[in-house]
Amino acid sequence: VAIYPNPSEGLSFIEVENPNNHTLRMNIVDITGKVVAGNMLINTTRYEINTTSLNSGLYFLNIVNERSERAVYKLMVQ
């Protein structure tokens, strides 16, 4: 997984290698654990994240496949 630009100033992209074509879902969680954007379906290898509605700070991108395997990535919003 690659996230760029990071820190984000309005728009970031996630590139995901998904050779097994798993269904991937993503939530964006703030530092307090609150889900600020949820249940986004990632069905391409390059996914766009609009961060203009998010306050400046650190966020976590939780990506889960249909087998409940989870990966967490950090995204800084300026």
Coordinates of N, CA and C in Angstrom, one line a residue:
V1 N 0.8 -1.2 0.0 CA 0.0 0.0 0.0 C 0.9 1.2 0.0
A2 N 0.6 2.2 -0.9 CA 1.2 3.5 -0.9 C 0.2 4.6 -0.7
I3 N 0.5 5.5 0.1 CA -0.4 6.7 0.3 C 0.4 7.9 0.0
Y4 N -0.1 8.8 -0.9 CA 0.6 10.0 -1.3 C -0.4 11.0 -1.8
P5 N -0.2 12.3 -1.7 CA 0.9 12.8 -0.8 C 0.4 12.6 0.6
N6 N 1.4 12.5 1.5 CA 1.2 12.3 2.9 C 2.3 13.1 3.6
P7 N 2.0 14.3 4.2 CA 0.7 14.8 4.6 C -0.2 15.3 3.4
S8 N -1.5 15.2 3.6 CA -2.4 15.6 2.6 C -2.8 17.1 2.8
E9 N -3.0 17.8 1.7 CA -3.5 19.1 1.7 C -4.9 19.3 1.0
G10 N -5.6 18.2 0.9 CA -6.9 18.2 0.2 C -7.3 17.0 -0.5
L11 N -6.2 16.3 -1.1 CA -6.5 15.1 -1.9 C -5.3 14.2 -1.8
S12 N -5.5 13.0 -1.5 CA -4.5 11.9 -1.4 C -5.0 10.7 -2.2
F13 N -4.0 9.9 -2.5 CA -4.3 8.6 -3.2 C -3.8 7.5 -2.4
I14 N -4.5 6.3 -2.5 CA -4.0 5.1 -2.0 C -3.8 4.1 -3.2
E15 N -2.6 3.5 -3.3 CA -2.4 2.5 -4.2 C -2.3 1.2 -3.5
V16 N -3.1 0.2 -3.9 CA -3.2 -1.1 -3.3 C -2.9 -2.2 -4.3
E17 N -2.0 -3.1 -3.9 CA -1.8 -4.3 -4.6 C -2.8 -5.3 -4.1
N18 N -3.6 -5.9 -4.9 CA -4.7 -6.8 -4.5 C -4.8 -7.9 -5.5
P19 N -3.7 -8.8 -5.6 CA -3.7 -9.8 -6.7 C -4.8 -10.9 -6.5
N20 N -5.3 -11.0 -5.4 CA -6.4 -12.0 -5.2 C -7.8 -11.4 -5.3
N21 N -7.9 -10.2 -5.7 CA -9.1 -9.5 -5.9 C -10.1 -9.6 -4.7
H22 N -9.5 -9.4 -3.5 CA -10.3 -9.4 -2.3 C -11.2 -8.1 -2.3
T23 N -12.3 -8.2 -1.7 CA -13.1 -7.0 -1.5 C -12.5 -6.2 -0.3
L24 N -12.1 -5.0 -0.5 CA -11.5 -4.2 0.5 C -12.4 -3.1 0.9
R25 N -12.5 -2.9 2.2 CA -13.3 -1.7 2.8 C -12.4 -0.9 3.6
M26 N -12.6 0.4 3.6 CA -11.8 1.3 4.4 C -12.6 2.3 5.2
N27 N -12.1 2.5 6.4 CA -12.6 3.5 7.3 C -11.5 4.5 7.6
I28 N -11.9 5.7 7.8 CA -10.9 6.7 8.3 C -11.3 7.1 9.7
V29 N -10.3 6.9 10.6 CA -10.6 7.1 12.0 C -9.7 8.2 12.6
D30 N -10.2 9.1 13.4 CA -9.4 10.2 14.0 C -8.6 9.6 15.2
I31 N -7.8 10.5 15.8 CA -6.9 10.1 16.9 C -7.7 9.7 18.1
T32 N -9.0 10.1 18.2 CA -9.8 9.7 19.4 C -10.5 8.4 19.2
G33 N -10.4 7.8 18.0 CA -11.1 6.6 17.6 C -12.4 6.7 17.0
K34 N -12.8 8.0 16.7 CA -14.1 8.2 16.0 C -13.9 8.0 14.5
V35 N -14.9 7.2 13.9 CA -14.9 7.0 12.5 C -15.4 8.3 11.8
V36 N -14.6 8.9 11.0 CA -14.9 10.2 10.3 C -15.4 10.0 8.9
A37 N -15.0 8.8 8.3 CA -15.5 8.4 7.0 C -15.5 6.9 7.0
G38 N -16.6 6.3 6.7 CA -16.7 4.9 6.9 C -17.2 4.1 5.7
N39 N -16.8 2.8 5.7 CA -17.3 1.8 4.8 C -17.1 2.1 3.3
M40 N -16.0 2.7 3.0 CA -15.6 3.0 1.6 C -15.1 1.7 0.9
L41 N -15.6 1.4 -0.2 CA -15.2 0.2 -1.0 C -14.1 0.6 -1.9
I42 N -13.0 -0.1 -1.7 CA -11.8 0.1 -2.6 C -11.8 -1.0 -3.7
N43 N -12.2 -0.7 -4.9 CA -12.3 -1.7 -5.9 C -11.4 -1.4 -7.1
T44 N -10.4 -0.5 -6.9 CA -9.4 -0.2 -7.9 C -8.1 -0.3 -7.3
T45 N -7.0 -0.3 -8.1 CA -5.7 -0.3 -7.5 C -5.3 1.1 -7.1
R46 N -6.0 2.2 -7.5 CA -5.7 3.5 -7.1 C -7.0 4.2 -6.6
Y47 N -7.0 4.6 -5.4 CA -8.3 5.1 -4.8 C -8.0 6.5 -4.3
E48 N -8.9 7.4 -4.6 CA -8.8 8.8 -4.2 C -9.5 9.1 -2.9
I49 N -8.8 9.9 -2.0 CA -9.3 10.3 -0.7 C -9.4 11.8 -0.7
N50 N -10.6 12.4 -0.6 CA -10.7 13.8 -0.4 C -10.7 14.2 1.1
T51 N -9.7 14.9 1.5 CA -9.5 15.2 2.9 C -9.9 16.7 3.2
T52 N -10.6 17.4 2.3 CA -10.9 18.8 2.5 C -11.9 19.0 3.7
S53 N -12.7 17.9 4.0 CA -13.7 18.1 5.1 C -13.1 17.6 6.4
L54 N -11.8 17.2 6.4 CA -11.2 16.7 7.7 C -10.4 17.9 8.3
N55 N -10.4 17.9 9.6 CA -9.6 18.9 10.3 C -8.1 18.5 10.2
S56 N -7.2 19.4 10.4 CA -5.8 19.1 10.4 C -5.5 18.1 11.6
G57 N -4.6 17.2 11.3 CA -4.3 16.2 12.3 C -3.9 14.8 11.8
L58 N -3.8 13.9 12.7 CA -3.4 12.5 12.3 C -4.7 11.6 12.2
Y59 N -4.7 10.8 11.2 CA -5.9 9.9 11.0 C -5.3 8.5 10.7
F60 N -6.1 7.5 10.9 CA -5.7 6.1 10.6 C -6.7 5.6 9.5
L61 N -6.1 5.0 8.6 CA -6.9 4.3 7.5 C -6.9 2.8 7.8
N62 N -8.1 2.3 8.2 CA -8.3 0.9 8.5 C -8.8 0.2 7.2
I63 N -8.0 -0.7 6.7 CA -8.4 -1.4 5.5 C -8.6 -2.9 5.9
V64 N -9.8 -3.4 5.5 CA -10.2 -4.8 5.9 C -10.7 -5.5 4.7
N65 N -10.3 -6.8 4.6 CA -10.8 -7.6 3.5 C -11.9 -8.5 4.0
E66 N -12.5 -9.3 3.1 CA -13.7 -10.1 3.4 C -13.3 -11.2 4.4
R67 N -12.1 -11.5 4.6 CA -11.6 -12.5 5.6 C -11.3 -11.9 6.9
S68 N -11.6 -10.6 7.1 CA -11.4 -9.8 8.3 C -9.9 -9.6 8.6
E69 N -9.1 -9.7 7.6 CA -7.7 -9.4 7.7 C -7.6 -7.8 7.6
R70 N -6.9 -7.3 8.6 CA -6.9 -5.8 8.7 C -5.5 -5.2 8.6
A71 N -5.4 -4.1 8.0 CA -4.1 -3.3 8.0 C -4.5 -1.9 8.3
V72 N -3.6 -1.2 9.0 CA -3.8 0.2 9.5 C -2.6 1.0 9.0
Y73 N -3.0 2.2 8.4 CA -2.0 3.1 7.9 C -2.3 4.5 8.4
K74 N -1.2 5.3 8.5 CA -1.4 6.7 9.0 C -1.5 7.6 7.9
L75 N -2.4 8.7 8.1 CA -2.5 9.8 7.1 C -2.5 11.1 7.9
M76 N -1.6 12.0 7.6 CA -1.6 13.3 8.2 C -2.3 14.3 7.3
V77 N -3.2 15.1 7.8 CA -3.9 16.1 7.1 C -3.4 17.5 7.6
Q78 N -3.1 18.3 6.6 CA -2.6 19.7 7.0 C -3.7 20.7 6.8

